[in-house]
Coordinates of C-alpha atoms in Angstrom, one line a residue:
M1 CA -152.7 -61.8 -3.5
S2 CA -149.6 -59.7 -4.2
E3 CA -148.2 -57.2 -1.7
M4 CA -149.9 -53.8 -1.6
Y5 CA -147.8 -50.6 -2.0
D6 CA -148.8 -47.1 -1.3
I7 CA -146.9 -45.8 -4.4
I8 CA -145.3 -47.7 -7.3
V9 CA -143.0 -45.5 -9.4
V10 CA -142.5 -46.8 -12.9
G11 CA -139.1 -45.8 -14.4
A12 CA -135.8 -45.3 -12.7
G13 CA -134.3 -42.4 -14.6
P14 CA -133.3 -39.3 -12.7
V15 CA -136.9 -38.2 -12.2
G16 CA -138.2 -41.6 -11.1
L17 CA -135.3 -42.0 -8.7
F18 CA -136.1 -38.7 -7.1
A19 CA -139.8 -39.4 -6.9
G20 CA -139.0 -42.7 -5.1
Y21 CA -136.7 -40.9 -2.7
Y22 CA -139.2 -38.2 -2.0
A23 CA -142.0 -40.8 -1.4
S24 CA -139.7 -42.4 1.2
L25 CA -139.3 -39.0 2.8
R26 CA -143.1 -38.9 3.2
D27 CA -142.8 -42.4 4.8
A28 CA -144.8 -44.0 2.0
K29 CA -144.4 -47.7 1.2
V30 CA -142.9 -47.3 -2.2
L31 CA -141.5 -49.6 -4.9
L32 CA -139.5 -48.5 -8.0
V33 CA -139.5 -50.6 -11.2
E34 CA -137.4 -50.1 -14.2
A35 CA -137.6 -51.9 -17.6
Q36 CA -133.9 -51.6 -18.4
D37 CA -131.2 -53.6 -16.7
T38 CA -129.6 -50.5 -15.2
V39 CA -131.0 -47.4 -13.6
G40 CA -130.4 -43.8 -14.8
G41 CA -132.4 -43.9 -18.1
Q42 CA -130.9 -42.0 -21.0
V43 CA -128.4 -40.3 -18.7
T44 CA -126.7 -43.6 -18.0
T45 CA -127.1 -45.1 -21.4
L46 CA -126.2 -42.1 -23.6
Y47 CA -124.1 -39.5 -21.8
P48 CA -122.8 -40.6 -18.4
D49 CA -119.7 -38.4 -18.8
K50 CA -121.5 -35.4 -20.3
K51 CA -121.6 -32.4 -18.0
I52 CA -125.1 -31.2 -16.9
W53 CA -125.6 -27.5 -16.5
D54 CA -129.4 -27.2 -15.8
V55 CA -129.8 -29.0 -12.5
A56 CA -129.8 -26.7 -9.5
G57 CA -126.8 -27.1 -7.3
L58 CA -125.0 -29.5 -9.6
A59 CA -123.9 -27.3 -12.5
G60 CA -121.1 -28.9 -14.5
E61 CA -121.3 -32.3 -12.8
T62 CA -121.4 -35.4 -15.0
G63 CA -124.5 -37.5 -15.6
R64 CA -122.7 -40.3 -13.8
H65 CA -122.3 -38.1 -10.8
L66 CA -125.9 -37.1 -10.8
I67 CA -127.2 -40.7 -11.0
D68 CA -124.8 -41.8 -8.2
G69 CA -126.1 -39.0 -6.0
L70 CA -129.7 -40.0 -6.6
L71 CA -128.9 -43.6 -5.9
N72 CA -127.2 -42.7 -2.7
Q73 CA -130.3 -40.8 -1.6
T74 CA -132.5 -43.9 -2.2
K75 CA -130.1 -46.1 -0.1
R76 CA -130.9 -44.0 2.9
F77 CA -134.3 -45.6 3.1
D78 CA -133.5 -48.9 1.4
L79 CA -135.8 -48.1 -1.4
P80 CA -136.5 -51.3 -3.3
I81 CA -135.6 -51.0 -7.0
H82 CA -136.3 -53.8 -9.5
T83 CA -134.5 -53.6 -12.8
G84 CA -135.5 -55.6 -15.8
W85 CA -139.2 -55.2 -14.8
R86 CA -141.2 -53.8 -17.8
L87 CA -144.7 -52.6 -17.2
T88 CA -146.8 -54.5 -19.8
N89 CA -150.2 -53.7 -18.5
L90 CA -151.9 -51.3 -16.1
V91 CA -155.4 -51.7 -14.9
K92 CA -157.4 -49.7 -12.3
D93 CA -159.7 -51.9 -10.2
G94 CA -161.8 -49.7 -7.9
Q95 CA -159.5 -47.5 -5.9
T96 CA -156.3 -49.5 -6.5
F97 CA -154.1 -50.4 -9.5
E98 CA -152.9 -53.7 -10.8
L99 CA -149.6 -53.7 -12.6
E100 CA -148.5 -56.6 -14.9
I101 CA -144.7 -56.9 -15.2
N102 CA -143.0 -58.7 -18.1
Q103 CA -146.2 -60.1 -19.6
G104 CA -147.4 -61.6 -16.3
E105 CA -144.1 -62.8 -14.7
E106 CA -145.0 -60.5 -11.8
K107 CA -148.2 -59.0 -10.6
L108 CA -148.1 -55.9 -8.4
Q109 CA -150.8 -53.8 -6.5
A110 CA -150.6 -50.2 -5.5
K111 CA -152.9 -47.6 -4.1
S112 CA -151.3 -45.1 -6.5
V113 CA -148.9 -45.1 -9.4
I114 CA -146.4 -42.5 -10.7
L115 CA -145.3 -43.0 -14.3
A116 CA -141.7 -41.7 -14.9
T117 CA -141.0 -43.7 -18.0
G118 CA -139.8 -40.9 -20.3
K119 CA -140.9 -41.1 -24.0
G120 CA -140.4 -44.9 -24.2
A121 CA -137.7 -46.9 -25.9
F122 CA -135.4 -44.8 -28.0
E123 CA -133.0 -45.3 -30.9
P124 CA -130.7 -42.8 -32.5
R125 CA -131.5 -40.9 -35.7
R126 CA -129.1 -42.5 -38.0
L127 CA -126.5 -41.2 -40.4
Q128 CA -128.0 -41.5 -43.9
V129 CA -125.2 -43.2 -45.8
E130 CA -125.3 -46.6 -47.6
N131 CA -122.6 -48.3 -45.5
E132 CA -123.9 -47.1 -42.1
A133 CA -124.2 -50.6 -40.7
E134 CA -120.6 -51.5 -41.7
L135 CA -119.2 -48.3 -40.1
L136 CA -120.6 -49.1 -36.7
S137 CA -117.6 -51.3 -36.0
E138 CA -115.2 -49.0 -37.8
G139 CA -115.4 -45.7 -35.8
L140 CA -119.0 -44.6 -36.1
S141 CA -121.1 -44.2 -33.0
Y142 CA -124.2 -42.5 -31.7
S143 CA -123.1 -41.9 -28.1
A144 CA -120.0 -41.2 -26.2
P145 CA -120.3 -43.0 -22.8
D146 CA -116.5 -42.9 -22.2
L147 CA -114.9 -39.6 -23.2
A148 CA -111.4 -40.8 -22.2
S149 CA -111.5 -43.3 -25.1
F150 CA -111.2 -40.3 -27.5
A151 CA -107.9 -39.2 -26.1
G152 CA -105.4 -38.4 -28.9
Q153 CA -107.8 -39.1 -31.7
R154 CA -109.2 -36.9 -34.5
V155 CA -113.0 -36.7 -33.9
A156 CA -115.9 -35.3 -35.9
V157 CA -119.2 -34.7 -34.2
L158 CA -122.4 -34.3 -36.3
G159 CA -125.3 -32.2 -35.1
G160 CA -126.3 -28.7 -33.9
G161 CA -128.3 -29.2 -30.7
D162 CA -127.2 -29.3 -27.0
S163 CA -125.8 -32.8 -27.1
A164 CA -123.6 -32.2 -30.2
V165 CA -122.4 -28.8 -29.0
D166 CA -121.7 -29.9 -25.4
L167 CA -119.9 -33.1 -26.6
A168 CA -117.7 -31.3 -29.0
A169 CA -116.7 -28.7 -26.4
E170 CA -115.9 -31.5 -23.9
L171 CA -113.8 -33.4 -26.5
A172 CA -111.8 -30.3 -27.3
D173 CA -109.6 -30.9 -24.3
I174 CA -109.4 -34.6 -24.8
A175 CA -109.1 -35.4 -28.5
K176 CA -106.2 -34.5 -30.8
S177 CA -108.7 -32.5 -32.9
T178 CA -112.4 -32.0 -32.8
H179 CA -114.7 -30.9 -35.7
L180 CA -118.3 -30.0 -35.3
I181 CA -120.3 -30.4 -38.5
H182 CA -123.8 -28.9 -38.8
R183 CA -126.0 -28.4 -41.8
R184 CA -127.1 -24.9 -40.6
D185 CA -125.1 -21.7 -39.9
S186 CA -126.2 -21.5 -36.3
F187 CA -126.5 -23.9 -33.4
R188 CA -129.7 -24.7 -31.4
A189 CA -127.9 -25.2 -28.0
L190 CA -128.1 -23.1 -24.9
E191 CA -126.5 -19.7 -25.3
Q192 CA -123.8 -20.4 -22.7
S193 CA -123.0 -23.7 -24.4
V194 CA -122.5 -22.0 -27.7
K195 CA -120.2 -19.4 -26.0
A196 CA -118.2 -22.3 -24.5
L197 CA -118.0 -23.8 -28.0
D198 CA -116.8 -20.5 -29.5
D199 CA -114.1 -20.3 -26.8
S200 CA -112.9 -23.8 -27.4
S201 CA -110.5 -25.2 -30.0
V202 CA -113.4 -27.0 -31.8
I203 CA -113.3 -26.5 -35.6
K204 CA -116.8 -25.6 -36.7
K205 CA -117.8 -26.7 -40.2
T206 CA -121.1 -25.0 -41.2
P207 CA -123.2 -25.2 -43.2
F208 CA -122.2 -28.8 -44.1
K209 CA -123.7 -32.2 -44.1
V210 CA -122.0 -35.6 -44.5
D211 CA -122.7 -37.1 -47.9
A212 CA -120.5 -40.1 -47.7
V213 CA -118.1 -41.9 -45.4
K214 CA -115.4 -44.3 -46.6
K215 CA -113.1 -46.4 -44.5
S216 CA -109.5 -45.9 -45.6
G217 CA -106.9 -47.9 -43.5
D218 CA -107.3 -46.8 -39.9
E219 CA -109.2 -43.6 -40.7
L220 CA -112.6 -42.5 -41.9
L221 CA -112.8 -40.2 -44.9
L222 CA -115.9 -37.9 -44.8
T223 CA -117.3 -36.2 -47.8
L224 CA -118.8 -32.9 -46.7
A225 CA -121.3 -31.1 -48.9
N226 CA -122.7 -27.6 -48.5
P227 CA -126.6 -28.0 -48.6
K228 CA -126.8 -24.4 -49.8
D229 CA -124.3 -24.9 -52.6
D230 CA -124.3 -28.3 -54.3
G231 CA -120.9 -27.6 -55.9
Q232 CA -119.1 -27.0 -52.6
K233 CA -117.6 -30.3 -51.3
E234 CA -114.7 -31.0 -48.9
E235 CA -113.1 -34.1 -47.5
L236 CA -112.2 -34.6 -43.9
A237 CA -110.2 -37.5 -42.4
V238 CA -110.9 -38.5 -38.8
D239 CA -110.5 -41.5 -36.5
R240 CA -113.9 -41.3 -34.9
L241 CA -117.3 -40.1 -36.0
V242 CA -120.0 -39.4 -33.4
V243 CA -123.5 -38.6 -34.7
Q244 CA -125.7 -36.5 -32.4
Y245 CA -128.9 -36.0 -34.5
G246 CA -131.1 -36.9 -31.5
F247 CA -133.3 -39.9 -30.9
K248 CA -136.6 -41.3 -32.0
T249 CA -138.8 -42.7 -29.2
A250 CA -141.5 -45.3 -29.2
G251 CA -143.9 -43.0 -27.4
Q252 CA -147.4 -44.2 -26.9
A253 CA -147.0 -47.2 -29.2
E254 CA -145.1 -49.3 -26.7
R255 CA -147.6 -48.6 -23.9
D256 CA -150.5 -50.9 -24.9
W257 CA -152.1 -50.8 -21.5
A258 CA -155.8 -51.4 -20.7
I259 CA -156.2 -48.2 -18.7
D260 CA -157.8 -45.3 -20.4
L261 CA -155.5 -42.3 -20.8
D262 CA -155.2 -39.2 -23.0
W263 CA -152.2 -39.2 -25.3
N264 CA -151.0 -37.0 -28.1
R265 CA -147.8 -36.9 -30.2
A266 CA -145.9 -35.1 -27.4
G267 CA -146.8 -37.5 -24.6
L268 CA -149.3 -38.2 -21.9
L269 CA -151.7 -35.3 -21.2
V270 CA -151.7 -34.2 -17.6
E271 CA -153.4 -31.4 -15.6
D272 CA -152.0 -29.6 -12.6
L273 CA -148.6 -30.7 -14.0
V274 CA -148.9 -34.3 -12.9
K275 CA -152.5 -35.6 -12.7
T276 CA -153.7 -37.9 -15.5
K277 CA -157.4 -38.4 -16.2
Q278 CA -157.4 -41.4 -13.8
E279 CA -157.5 -40.6 -10.1
G280 CA -154.5 -41.9 -8.3
L281 CA -152.4 -42.2 -11.5
F282 CA -149.7 -39.5 -12.0
A283 CA -147.0 -38.8 -14.5
V284 CA -143.8 -36.9 -14.3
G285 CA -140.8 -35.9 -16.5
D286 CA -140.5 -36.2 -20.3
L287 CA -143.5 -38.6 -20.5
T288 CA -145.8 -35.7 -19.7
T289 CA -147.1 -32.9 -21.9
Y290 CA -149.0 -29.7 -21.2
E291 CA -148.9 -26.2 -22.5
D292 CA -145.3 -24.8 -22.4
H293 CA -143.8 -28.0 -21.0
I294 CA -140.1 -28.3 -21.3
D295 CA -138.2 -31.6 -21.4
L296 CA -135.6 -30.9 -18.7
I297 CA -134.4 -33.0 -15.8
A298 CA -135.0 -30.0 -13.7
T299 CA -138.7 -29.9 -14.8
G300 CA -139.2 -33.5 -13.7
F301 CA -137.5 -32.9 -10.4
G302 CA -140.1 -30.2 -9.7
Q303 CA -142.9 -32.5 -10.7
A304 CA -141.8 -35.4 -8.6
P305 CA -142.7 -34.0 -5.1
A306 CA -146.0 -32.7 -6.5
A307 CA -146.9 -36.2 -7.8
V308 CA -146.0 -37.8 -4.5
N309 CA -148.0 -35.4 -2.4
A310 CA -151.0 -35.7 -4.8
A311 CA -150.7 -39.5 -4.5
I312 CA -150.7 -39.4 -0.8
A313 CA -153.7 -37.0 -0.8
Y314 CA -155.5 -39.6 -3.0
Y315 CA -155.0 -42.7 -0.9
A316 CA -154.7 -41.0 2.6
P317 CA -156.4 -37.6 2.6
E318 CA -155.7 -37.2 6.3
L319 CA -152.0 -37.2 5.4
A320 CA -152.3 -34.6 2.7
G321 CA -149.9 -31.7 2.9
P322 CA -147.1 -30.0 1.2
G323 CA -144.5 -32.3 2.6
H324 CA -141.6 -29.9 3.3
S325 CA -138.5 -31.8 4.1
S326 CA -137.8 -29.4 7.0
S327 CA -141.1 -30.4 8.6
L328 CA -140.7 -34.1 8.3
N329 CA -139.5 -36.3 11.2
I330 CA -136.3 -37.6 9.6
K331 CA -133.5 -39.3 11.4

């Protein structure tokens, strides 16, 4: 029989890491499992050097700094974290849960489970040009994990959301020149991010889309077209092209678990912010959906303690309580 845990947290992105840490504060026997080979989720994979503005107390810190801080918290309690462990089945047996990892390579048991898996595996929304695959080794990319690599280069960023606007503003002080190309006249980023963009040296090209990209020597030649005026076209030469059209996620399709849950296109339905239809099973972060839910790291950070406290109330009602850190016996 496998070892029994009080709480198993599935997913080691920012919210999962914080949930594991808070469970340790509550003195729960907790395990954290992560499908990827590294922790940090999309923050680590996609934008470790991007500044994050919507996490309390860390305004303007990089994603890398955020994940490092969360990991340092977990080390205080030697929280066990297993990477490369993908949850392939989840079954409730009486009052406990059985978790299958990597198609049966590992079997785990827990009194409660907190899902912090985000929206599932993700892939970028791709640039729609015929030679897209060839360009991937010629200057086209869908993320910018190392901003310093853009130093002294001419860069074009495609997109109009937070990721595109923030990346362009960051590159303005690093690249030789930065163009931001968006098919609409206005941007869909946070107001302060748009102000920062306006105050930067970024050259905004709106409303334009990229119709074609051609490799010419060491540079990329972009053909820009105005979607409101078919006759208006321009050419732009750059060294690097970063597409920030967002990501498609696997969503429910990848979670072929035996347990009965309520899903919709937005995610896993929860009540009281974190409770699923199965007692003892909770969900936090971008995985969850409810009326007016917002996919922010800060939202997940608020859900994590609620899920941990609800989990403890489930398997040990005598320990139920708000779990304020100031009232815990922490050394």
